[in-house]
Amino acid sequence: MEYRDIAVKTDVEEKIRANLNIIKDKSTERGLAEYFGVSRTTVRNALNDLAMEGYVFQNDKNLPCHKVFEINMLKMSSFSEEFQKEDDIPIKIKVLSNQIIKMPAELRAFFGSNDPLIRIIRQRFLDQDPLSYEITYLSSPKFNDLDKIDLNGISLYEFLKEHYHLTPSHGREEITYEAATDDKAKYLQVARGTPIYKVSSYSFDNNFQPFEHTDQYLVGNRFRYHLSAKNIFNYEVTHQ
């Protein structure tokens, strides 16, 4: 009986992986249980496993949500641009702080100067649910008066391209995970100690000059990172 239960749960997981829209269409554990002809306990266990793997996200009411975001690590694009292809995703950007600060010692080598930086702290939301908490640093002399701009609801990269004629060229990303501290737990609305992604990016313009560093903290079971390249020897990014 124990092995049969495991087999049934695995079958449900595989069917959901193959068609995530099932969750959207059925919307509740009861609906999924009736659709698959299994118990709600089996559905709940399957969803828990898929949530741990990053295939689905379950909100506090234990109702499944099908949306897990795919990020191509090799693609030189902004966070906002990654989701423009998904028309039904109401991503909101809220600016918590936008001010000039002294150059932090740990970023002096990357920026190659001791000039002041603009530090922008933002949150992103899917409807009312927080997706990310991020701290961005930009050269103050290069982006004059950026600290005076209302950037709520605005893609930062798109604004820099349009108003400062910036052309991003290449960058480096470091992806780790850490336990949410009090401040990150507050802004991501997770329990203190919850595992979260930390994505640290270092970006350069077409003159090979550093222009931006961001530390981005993401709700772990909302995102899945992947590598998509035409050639593993030159890592030319595929167009998806």
PDB file of C-alpha atoms in Angstrom:
ATOM      1  CA  MET A   1       0.000   0.000   0.000  1.00  0.00           C
ATOM      2  CA  GLU A   2       2.854   2.366   0.837  1.00  0.00           C
ATOM      3  CA  TYR A   3       4.493   1.768  -2.555  1.00  0.00           C
ATOM      4  CA  ARG A   4       1.199   2.270  -4.362  1.00  0.00           C
ATOM      5  CA  ASP A   5       0.705   5.657  -2.665  1.00  0.00           C
ATOM      6  CA  ILE A   6       4.188   6.745  -3.721  1.00  0.00           C
ATOM      7  CA  ALA A   7       3.535   5.647  -7.307  1.00  0.00           C
ATOM      8  CA  VAL A   8       0.235   7.573  -7.447  1.00  0.00           C
ATOM      9  CA  LYS A   9       1.867  10.732  -6.076  1.00  0.00           C
ATOM     10  CA  THR A  10       4.725  10.426  -8.582  1.00  0.00           C
ATOM     11  CA  ASP A  11       2.225  10.022 -11.415  1.00  0.00           C
ATOM     12  CA  VAL A  12       0.447  13.239 -10.343  1.00  0.00           C
ATOM     13  CA  GLU A  13       3.774  15.095 -10.155  1.00  0.00           C
ATOM     14  CA  GLU A  14       4.775  13.988 -13.661  1.00  0.00           C
ATOM     15  CA  LYS A  15       1.433  15.062 -15.144  1.00  0.00           C
ATOM     16  CA  ILE A  16       1.690  18.482 -13.515  1.00  0.00           C
ATOM     17  CA  ARG A  17       5.287  18.915 -14.727  1.00  0.00           C
ATOM     18  CA  ALA A  18       4.140  18.110 -18.252  1.00  0.00           C
ATOM     19  CA  ASN A  19       1.312  20.673 -18.131  1.00  0.00           C
ATOM     20  CA  LEU A  20       1.515  23.360 -15.451  1.00  0.00           C
ATOM     21  CA  ASN A  21      -1.710  24.909 -16.758  1.00  0.00           C
ATOM     22  CA  ILE A  22      -3.560  22.074 -15.009  1.00  0.00           C
ATOM     23  CA  ILE A  23      -2.972  23.914 -11.738  1.00  0.00           C
ATOM     24  CA  LYS A  24      -4.295  27.165 -13.155  1.00  0.00           C
ATOM     25  CA  ASP A  25      -7.369  25.468 -14.612  1.00  0.00           C
ATOM     26  CA  LYS A  26      -8.284  23.429 -11.539  1.00  0.00           C
ATOM     27  CA  SER A  27      -7.172  26.085  -9.011  1.00  0.00           C
ATOM     28  CA  THR A  28      -7.826  24.084  -5.798  1.00  0.00           C
ATOM     29  CA  GLU A  29      -6.640  20.866  -4.188  1.00  0.00           C
ATOM     30  CA  ARG A  30     -10.182  19.505  -4.416  1.00  0.00           C
ATOM     31  CA  GLY A  31     -10.347  20.289  -8.120  1.00  0.00           C
ATOM     32  CA  LEU A  32      -6.994  18.626  -8.748  1.00  0.00           C
ATOM     33  CA  ALA A  33      -7.966  15.579  -6.676  1.00  0.00           C
ATOM     34  CA  GLU A  34     -11.171  15.121  -8.700  1.00  0.00           C
ATOM     35  CA  TYR A  35      -9.289  15.652 -11.981  1.00  0.00           C
ATOM     36  CA  PHE A  36      -6.644  13.010 -11.183  1.00  0.00           C
ATOM     37  CA  GLY A  37      -9.010  10.677  -9.310  1.00  0.00           C
ATOM     38  CA  VAL A  38      -6.856  10.659  -6.171  1.00  0.00           C
ATOM     39  CA  SER A  39      -7.132  11.891  -2.594  1.00  0.00           C
ATOM     40  CA  ARG A  40      -6.503  15.489  -1.573  1.00  0.00           C
ATOM     41  CA  THR A  41      -3.642  14.197   0.614  1.00  0.00           C
ATOM     42  CA  THR A  42      -1.938  12.759  -2.471  1.00  0.00           C
ATOM     43  CA  VAL A  43      -2.374  16.061  -4.309  1.00  0.00           C
ATOM     44  CA  ARG A  44      -1.073  18.030  -1.339  1.00  0.00           C
ATOM     45  CA  ASN A  45       2.028  15.832  -1.052  1.00  0.00           C
ATOM     46  CA  ALA A  46       2.682  16.096  -4.788  1.00  0.00           C
ATOM     47  CA  LEU A  47       2.362  19.899  -4.691  1.00  0.00           C
ATOM     48  CA  ASN A  48       4.680  20.108  -1.692  1.00  0.00           C
ATOM     49  CA  ASP A  49       7.357  18.145  -3.564  1.00  0.00           C
ATOM     50  CA  LEU A  50       6.929  20.266  -6.710  1.00  0.00           C
ATOM     51  CA  ALA A  51       7.147  23.444  -4.647  1.00  0.00           C
ATOM     52  CA  MET A  52      10.436  22.262  -3.148  1.00  0.00           C
ATOM     53  CA  GLU A  53      11.745  21.627  -6.684  1.00  0.00           C
ATOM     54  CA  GLY A  54      10.634  25.068  -7.854  1.00  0.00           C
ATOM     55  CA  TYR A  55       7.970  23.875 -10.301  1.00  0.00           C
ATOM     56  CA  VAL A  56       5.032  25.441  -8.493  1.00  0.00           C
ATOM     57  CA  PHE A  57       4.455  28.002  -5.778  1.00  0.00           C
ATOM     58  CA  GLN A  58       1.854  27.607  -3.038  1.00  0.00           C
ATOM     59  CA  ASN A  59       0.514  30.652  -1.231  1.00  0.00           C
ATOM     60  CA  ASP A  60      -0.399  30.889   2.438  1.00  0.00           C
ATOM     61  CA  LYS A  61      -3.934  29.597   1.791  1.00  0.00           C
ATOM     62  CA  ASN A  62      -2.459  26.388   0.373  1.00  0.00           C
ATOM     63  CA  LEU A  63      -4.045  27.105  -3.006  1.00  0.00           C
ATOM     64  CA  PRO A  64      -1.604  26.333  -5.812  1.00  0.00           C
ATOM     65  CA  CYS A  65      -0.344  28.999  -8.204  1.00  0.00           C
ATOM     66  CA  HIS A  66       1.219  27.778 -11.453  1.00  0.00           C
ATOM     67  CA  LYS A  67       3.659  30.618 -12.030  1.00  0.00           C
ATOM     68  CA  VAL A  68       7.360  29.888 -11.496  1.00  0.00           C
ATOM     69  CA  PHE A  69       9.713  32.236 -13.341  1.00  0.00           C
ATOM     70  CA  GLU A  70      12.445  30.929 -15.633  1.00  0.00           C
ATOM     71  CA  ILE A  71      15.655  33.010 -15.793  1.00  0.00           C
ATOM     72  CA  ASN A  72      18.337  32.451 -18.450  1.00  0.00           C
ATOM     73  CA  MET A  73      21.646  33.103 -16.715  1.00  0.00           C
ATOM     74  CA  LEU A  74      23.436  33.833 -20.002  1.00  0.00           C
ATOM     75  CA  LYS A  75      21.028  36.469 -21.256  1.00  0.00           C
ATOM     76  CA  MET A  76      22.248  40.085 -20.934  1.00  0.00           C
ATOM     77  CA  SER A  77      18.880  41.633 -20.131  1.00  0.00           C
ATOM     78  CA  SER A  78      17.175  43.296 -17.212  1.00  0.00           C
ATOM     79  CA  PHE A  79      14.927  41.552 -14.723  1.00  0.00           C
ATOM     80  CA  SER A  80      11.928  43.412 -16.200  1.00  0.00           C
ATOM     81  CA  GLU A  81      12.796  42.355 -19.763  1.00  0.00           C
ATOM     82  CA  GLU A  82      12.748  38.708 -18.699  1.00  0.00           C
ATOM     83  CA  PHE A  83       9.005  39.015 -18.020  1.00  0.00           C
ATOM     84  CA  GLN A  84       7.891  41.262 -20.889  1.00  0.00           C
ATOM     85  CA  LYS A  85       7.204  38.157 -22.958  1.00  0.00           C
ATOM     86  CA  GLU A  86       4.600  37.071 -20.380  1.00  0.00           C
ATOM     87  CA  ASP A  87       1.708  39.454 -21.004  1.00  0.00           C
ATOM     88  CA  ASP A  88      -0.370  38.274 -18.065  1.00  0.00           C
ATOM     89  CA  ILE A  89       2.277  38.975 -15.427  1.00  0.00           C
ATOM     90  CA  PRO A  90       1.420  42.163 -13.473  1.00  0.00           C
ATOM     91  CA  ILE A  91       4.888  42.886 -12.061  1.00  0.00           C
ATOM     92  CA  LYS A  92       5.009  46.037  -9.918  1.00  0.00           C
ATOM     93  CA  ILE A  93       8.176  47.910  -8.939  1.00  0.00           C
ATOM     94  CA  LYS A  94       8.317  49.909  -5.708  1.00  0.00           C
ATOM     95  CA  VAL A  95      11.299  52.147  -4.845  1.00  0.00           C
ATOM     96  CA  LEU A  96      12.153  52.136  -1.141  1.00  0.00           C
ATOM     97  CA  SER A  97      15.169  54.431  -1.363  1.00  0.00           C
ATOM     98  CA  ASN A  98      17.109  56.377  -4.031  1.00  0.00           C
ATOM     99  CA  GLN A  99      20.054  58.363  -2.696  1.00  0.00           C
ATOM    100  CA  ILE A 100      23.743  59.210  -3.094  1.00  0.00           C
ATOM    101  CA  ILE A 101      26.127  57.440  -0.716  1.00  0.00           C
ATOM    102  CA  LYS A 102      29.874  57.211  -0.165  1.00  0.00           C
ATOM    103  CA  MET A 103      31.683  54.484  -2.078  1.00  0.00           C
ATOM    104  CA  PRO A 104      31.578  51.269   0.011  1.00  0.00           C
ATOM    105  CA  ALA A 105      35.045  49.809   0.436  1.00  0.00           C
ATOM    106  CA  GLU A 106      33.960  46.439  -0.977  1.00  0.00           C
ATOM    107  CA  LEU A 107      32.889  48.009  -4.310  1.00  0.00           C
ATOM    108  CA  ARG A 108      35.898  50.280  -4.814  1.00  0.00           C
ATOM    109  CA  ALA A 109      37.837  47.717  -6.837  1.00  0.00           C
ATOM    110  CA  PHE A 110      34.893  46.968  -9.153  1.00  0.00           C
ATOM    111  CA  PHE A 111      34.081  50.605  -9.947  1.00  0.00           C
ATOM    112  CA  GLY A 112      37.774  51.539 -10.045  1.00  0.00           C
ATOM    113  CA  SER A 113      37.287  54.818  -8.205  1.00  0.00           C
ATOM    114  CA  ASN A 114      36.247  56.376  -4.941  1.00  0.00           C
ATOM    115  CA  ASP A 115      33.441  58.449  -6.470  1.00  0.00           C
ATOM    116  CA  PRO A 116      30.050  58.546  -4.726  1.00  0.00           C
ATOM    117  CA  LEU A 117      27.445  56.010  -5.795  1.00  0.00           C
ATOM    118  CA  ILE A 118      23.703  56.155  -6.299  1.00  0.00           C
ATOM    119  CA  ARG A 119      22.074  53.422  -4.218  1.00  0.00           C
ATOM    120  CA  ILE A 120      18.574  52.374  -5.256  1.00  0.00           C
ATOM    121  CA  ILE A 121      16.644  49.921  -3.073  1.00  0.00           C
ATOM    122  CA  ARG A 122      13.572  48.357  -4.676  1.00  0.00           C
ATOM    123  CA  GLN A 123      10.929  45.668  -4.296  1.00  0.00           C
ATOM    124  CA  ARG A 124       9.089  43.789  -7.030  1.00  0.00           C
ATOM    125  CA  PHE A 125       5.611  42.380  -6.569  1.00  0.00           C
ATOM    126  CA  LEU A 126       3.382  39.894  -8.359  1.00  0.00           C
ATOM    127  CA  ASP A 127       0.033  41.471  -7.521  1.00  0.00           C
ATOM    128  CA  GLN A 128       0.470  41.883  -3.735  1.00  0.00           C
ATOM    129  CA  ASP A 129       3.065  39.129  -3.279  1.00  0.00           C
ATOM    130  CA  PRO A 130       6.732  40.218  -3.039  1.00  0.00           C
ATOM    131  CA  LEU A 131       9.090  38.564  -5.525  1.00  0.00           C
ATOM    132  CA  SER A 132      12.377  40.344  -4.916  1.00  0.00           C
ATOM    133  CA  TYR A 133      14.245  42.804  -2.753  1.00  0.00           C
ATOM    134  CA  GLU A 134      17.217  44.405  -4.480  1.00  0.00           C
ATOM    135  CA  ILE A 135      19.968  46.940  -3.840  1.00  0.00           C
ATOM    136  CA  THR A 136      21.515  48.579  -6.912  1.00  0.00           C
ATOM    137  CA  TYR A 137      24.657  50.730  -7.031  1.00  0.00           C
ATOM    138  CA  LEU A 138      25.459  53.069  -9.945  1.00  0.00           C
ATOM    139  CA  SER A 139      28.170  55.656 -10.571  1.00  0.00           C
ATOM    140  CA  SER A 140      26.895  59.073  -9.458  1.00  0.00           C
ATOM    141  CA  PRO A 141      29.036  61.120 -11.928  1.00  0.00           C
ATOM    142  CA  LYS A 142      27.971  58.908 -14.845  1.00  0.00           C
ATOM    143  CA  PHE A 143      24.242  59.109 -14.052  1.00  0.00           C
ATOM    144  CA  ASN A 144      23.887  62.705 -12.913  1.00  0.00           C
ATOM    145  CA  ASP A 145      20.612  63.542 -11.096  1.00  0.00           C
ATOM    146  CA  LEU A 146      19.327  59.956 -11.257  1.00  0.00           C
ATOM    147  CA  ASP A 147      18.769  60.145  -7.502  1.00  0.00           C
ATOM    148  CA  LYS A 148      16.131  62.828  -8.139  1.00  0.00           C
ATOM    149  CA  ILE A 149      14.039  60.670 -10.495  1.00  0.00           C
ATOM    150  CA  ASP A 150      10.886  58.840  -9.432  1.00  0.00           C
ATOM    151  CA  LEU A 151      11.655  55.289 -10.593  1.00  0.00           C
ATOM    152  CA  ASN A 152       8.530  53.611  -9.238  1.00  0.00           C
ATOM    153  CA  GLY A 153       7.107  51.219 -11.814  1.00  0.00           C
ATOM    154  CA  ILE A 154      10.035  51.813 -14.196  1.00  0.00           C
ATOM    155  CA  SER A 155      12.550  49.335 -15.620  1.00  0.00           C
ATOM    156  CA  LEU A 156      15.906  50.788 -14.565  1.00  0.00           C
ATOM    157  CA  TYR A 157      17.825  49.428 -17.580  1.00  0.00           C
ATOM    158  CA  GLU A 158      15.264  50.821 -19.997  1.00  0.00           C
ATOM    159  CA  PHE A 159      15.434  54.227 -18.287  1.00  0.00           C
ATOM    160  CA  LEU A 160      19.239  54.257 -18.428  1.00  0.00           C
ATOM    161  CA  LYS A 161      19.199  53.337 -22.120  1.00  0.00           C
ATOM    162  CA  GLU A 162      16.680  56.047 -22.995  1.00  0.00           C
ATOM    163  CA  HIS A 163      17.901  58.932 -20.838  1.00  0.00           C
ATOM    164  CA  TYR A 164      21.626  58.255 -20.448  1.00  0.00           C
ATOM    165  CA  HIS A 165      22.244  56.434 -23.758  1.00  0.00           C
ATOM    166  CA  LEU A 166      23.661  53.451 -21.938  1.00  0.00           C
ATOM    167  CA  THR A 167      24.439  50.314 -23.925  1.00  0.00           C
ATOM    168  CA  PRO A 168      25.061  47.300 -21.652  1.00  0.00           C
ATOM    169  CA  SER A 169      27.715  45.002 -23.075  1.00  0.00           C
ATOM    170  CA  HIS A 170      28.455  42.158 -20.699  1.00  0.00           C
ATOM    171  CA  GLY A 171      28.440  41.209 -17.069  1.00  0.00           C
ATOM    172  CA  ARG A 172      28.967  38.593 -14.417  1.00  0.00           C
ATOM    173  CA  GLU A 173      26.439  36.998 -12.085  1.00  0.00           C
ATOM    174  CA  GLU A 174      27.074  35.082  -8.909  1.00  0.00           C
ATOM    175  CA  ILE A 175      24.158  33.029  -7.609  1.00  0.00           C
ATOM    176  CA  THR A 176      24.161  31.731  -4.057  1.00  0.00           C
ATOM    177  CA  TYR A 177      21.563  31.187  -1.385  1.00  0.00           C
ATOM    178  CA  GLU A 178      21.344  32.378   2.173  1.00  0.00           C
ATOM    179  CA  ALA A 179      18.960  32.341   5.098  1.00  0.00           C
ATOM    180  CA  ALA A 180      16.708  35.407   5.206  1.00  0.00           C
ATOM    181  CA  THR A 181      17.773  37.908   7.863  1.00  0.00           C
ATOM    182  CA  ASP A 182      15.240  40.189   9.571  1.00  0.00           C
ATOM    183  CA  ASP A 183      15.288  42.919   6.904  1.00  0.00           C
ATOM    184  CA  LYS A 184      15.045  40.534   3.941  1.00  0.00           C
ATOM    185  CA  ALA A 185      12.386  38.439   5.678  1.00  0.00           C
ATOM    186  CA  LYS A 186      10.360  41.616   6.211  1.00  0.00           C
ATOM    187  CA  TYR A 187      10.477  42.777   2.583  1.00  0.00           C
ATOM    188  CA  LEU A 188      10.022  39.307   1.057  1.00  0.00           C
ATOM    189  CA  GLN A 189       7.335  38.405   3.612  1.00  0.00           C
ATOM    190  CA  VAL A 190       8.908  35.095   4.531  1.00  0.00           C
ATOM    191  CA  ALA A 191       9.899  33.659   7.891  1.00  0.00           C
ATOM    192  CA  ARG A 192      13.317  34.580   9.224  1.00  0.00           C
ATOM    193  CA  GLY A 193      15.786  31.872   8.204  1.00  0.00           C
ATOM    194  CA  THR A 194      13.908  30.911   5.018  1.00  0.00           C
ATOM    195  CA  PRO A 195      16.331  29.961   2.191  1.00  0.00           C
ATOM    196  CA  ILE A 196      16.396  32.692  -0.485  1.00  0.00           C
ATOM    197  CA  TYR A 197      18.401  33.293  -3.659  1.00  0.00           C
ATOM    198  CA  LYS A 198      21.078  35.979  -3.661  1.00  0.00           C
ATOM    199  CA  VAL A 199      22.000  37.095  -7.187  1.00  0.00           C
ATOM    200  CA  SER A 200      24.968  39.484  -7.346  1.00  0.00           C
ATOM    201  CA  SER A 201      25.468  41.097 -10.756  1.00  0.00           C
ATOM    202  CA  TYR A 202      28.375  43.165 -12.081  1.00  0.00           C
ATOM    203  CA  SER A 203      27.616  44.965 -15.355  1.00  0.00           C
ATOM    204  CA  PHE A 204      29.771  46.727 -17.959  1.00  0.00           C
ATOM    205  CA  ASP A 205      28.918  49.097 -20.826  1.00  0.00           C
ATOM    206  CA  ASN A 206      30.095  48.823 -24.439  1.00  0.00           C
ATOM    207  CA  ASN A 207      33.273  50.701 -23.513  1.00  0.00           C
ATOM    208  CA  PHE A 208      34.077  47.938 -21.019  1.00  0.00           C
ATOM    209  CA  GLN A 209      33.504  50.335 -18.133  1.00  0.00           C
ATOM    210  CA  PRO A 210      31.672  49.140 -14.988  1.00  0.00           C
ATOM    211  CA  PHE A 211      28.375  50.935 -14.513  1.00  0.00           C
ATOM    212  CA  GLU A 212      26.193  48.864 -12.156  1.00  0.00           C
ATOM    213  CA  HIS A 213      26.289  46.373  -9.316  1.00  0.00           C
ATOM    214  CA  THR A 214      23.159  44.815  -7.827  1.00  0.00           C
ATOM    215  CA  ASP A 215      22.499  42.413  -4.990  1.00  0.00           C
ATOM    216  CA  GLN A 216      19.102  40.872  -5.596  1.00  0.00           C
ATOM    217  CA  TYR A 217      17.273  38.646  -3.112  1.00  0.00           C
ATOM    218  CA  LEU A 218      14.546  36.375  -4.474  1.00  0.00           C
ATOM    219  CA  VAL A 219      11.881  34.141  -2.969  1.00  0.00           C
ATOM    220  CA  GLY A 220      13.478  30.779  -3.688  1.00  0.00           C
ATOM    221  CA  ASN A 221      10.480  28.744  -4.834  1.00  0.00           C
ATOM    222  CA  ARG A 222       9.352  31.437  -7.309  1.00  0.00           C
ATOM    223  CA  PHE A 223      12.376  31.133  -9.604  1.00  0.00           C
ATOM    224  CA  ARG A 224      14.323  28.541 -11.548  1.00  0.00           C
ATOM    225  CA  TYR A 225      17.622  29.432 -13.247  1.00  0.00           C
ATOM    226  CA  HIS A 226      18.896  27.720 -16.371  1.00  0.00           C
ATOM    227  CA  LEU A 227      21.597  27.997 -19.028  1.00  0.00           C
ATOM    228  CA  SER A 228      20.508  28.124 -22.678  1.00  0.00           C
ATOM    229  CA  ALA A 229      23.311  28.428 -25.231  1.00  0.00           C
ATOM    230  CA  LYS A 230      23.822  27.483 -28.883  1.00  0.00           C
ATOM    231  CA  ASN A 231      27.407  26.461 -28.308  1.00  0.00           C
ATOM    232  CA  ILE A 232      28.845  25.451 -24.953  1.00  0.00           C
ATOM    233  CA  PHE A 233      32.285  26.668 -26.051  1.00  0.00           C
ATOM    234  CA  ASN A 234      31.333  30.298 -26.776  1.00  0.00           C
ATOM    235  CA  TYR A 235      28.057  30.547 -24.775  1.00  0.00           C
ATOM    236  CA  GLU A 236      26.173  32.471 -27.429  1.00  0.00           C
ATOM    237  CA  VAL A 237      22.716  32.896 -25.971  1.00  0.00           C
ATOM    238  CA  THR A 238      19.807  31.272 -27.740  1.00  0.00           C
ATOM    239  CA  HIS A 239      16.720  33.321 -28.579  1.00  0.00           C
ATOM    240  CA  GLN A 240      13.684  31.818 -26.914  1.00  0.00           C
TER     241      GLN A 240
END
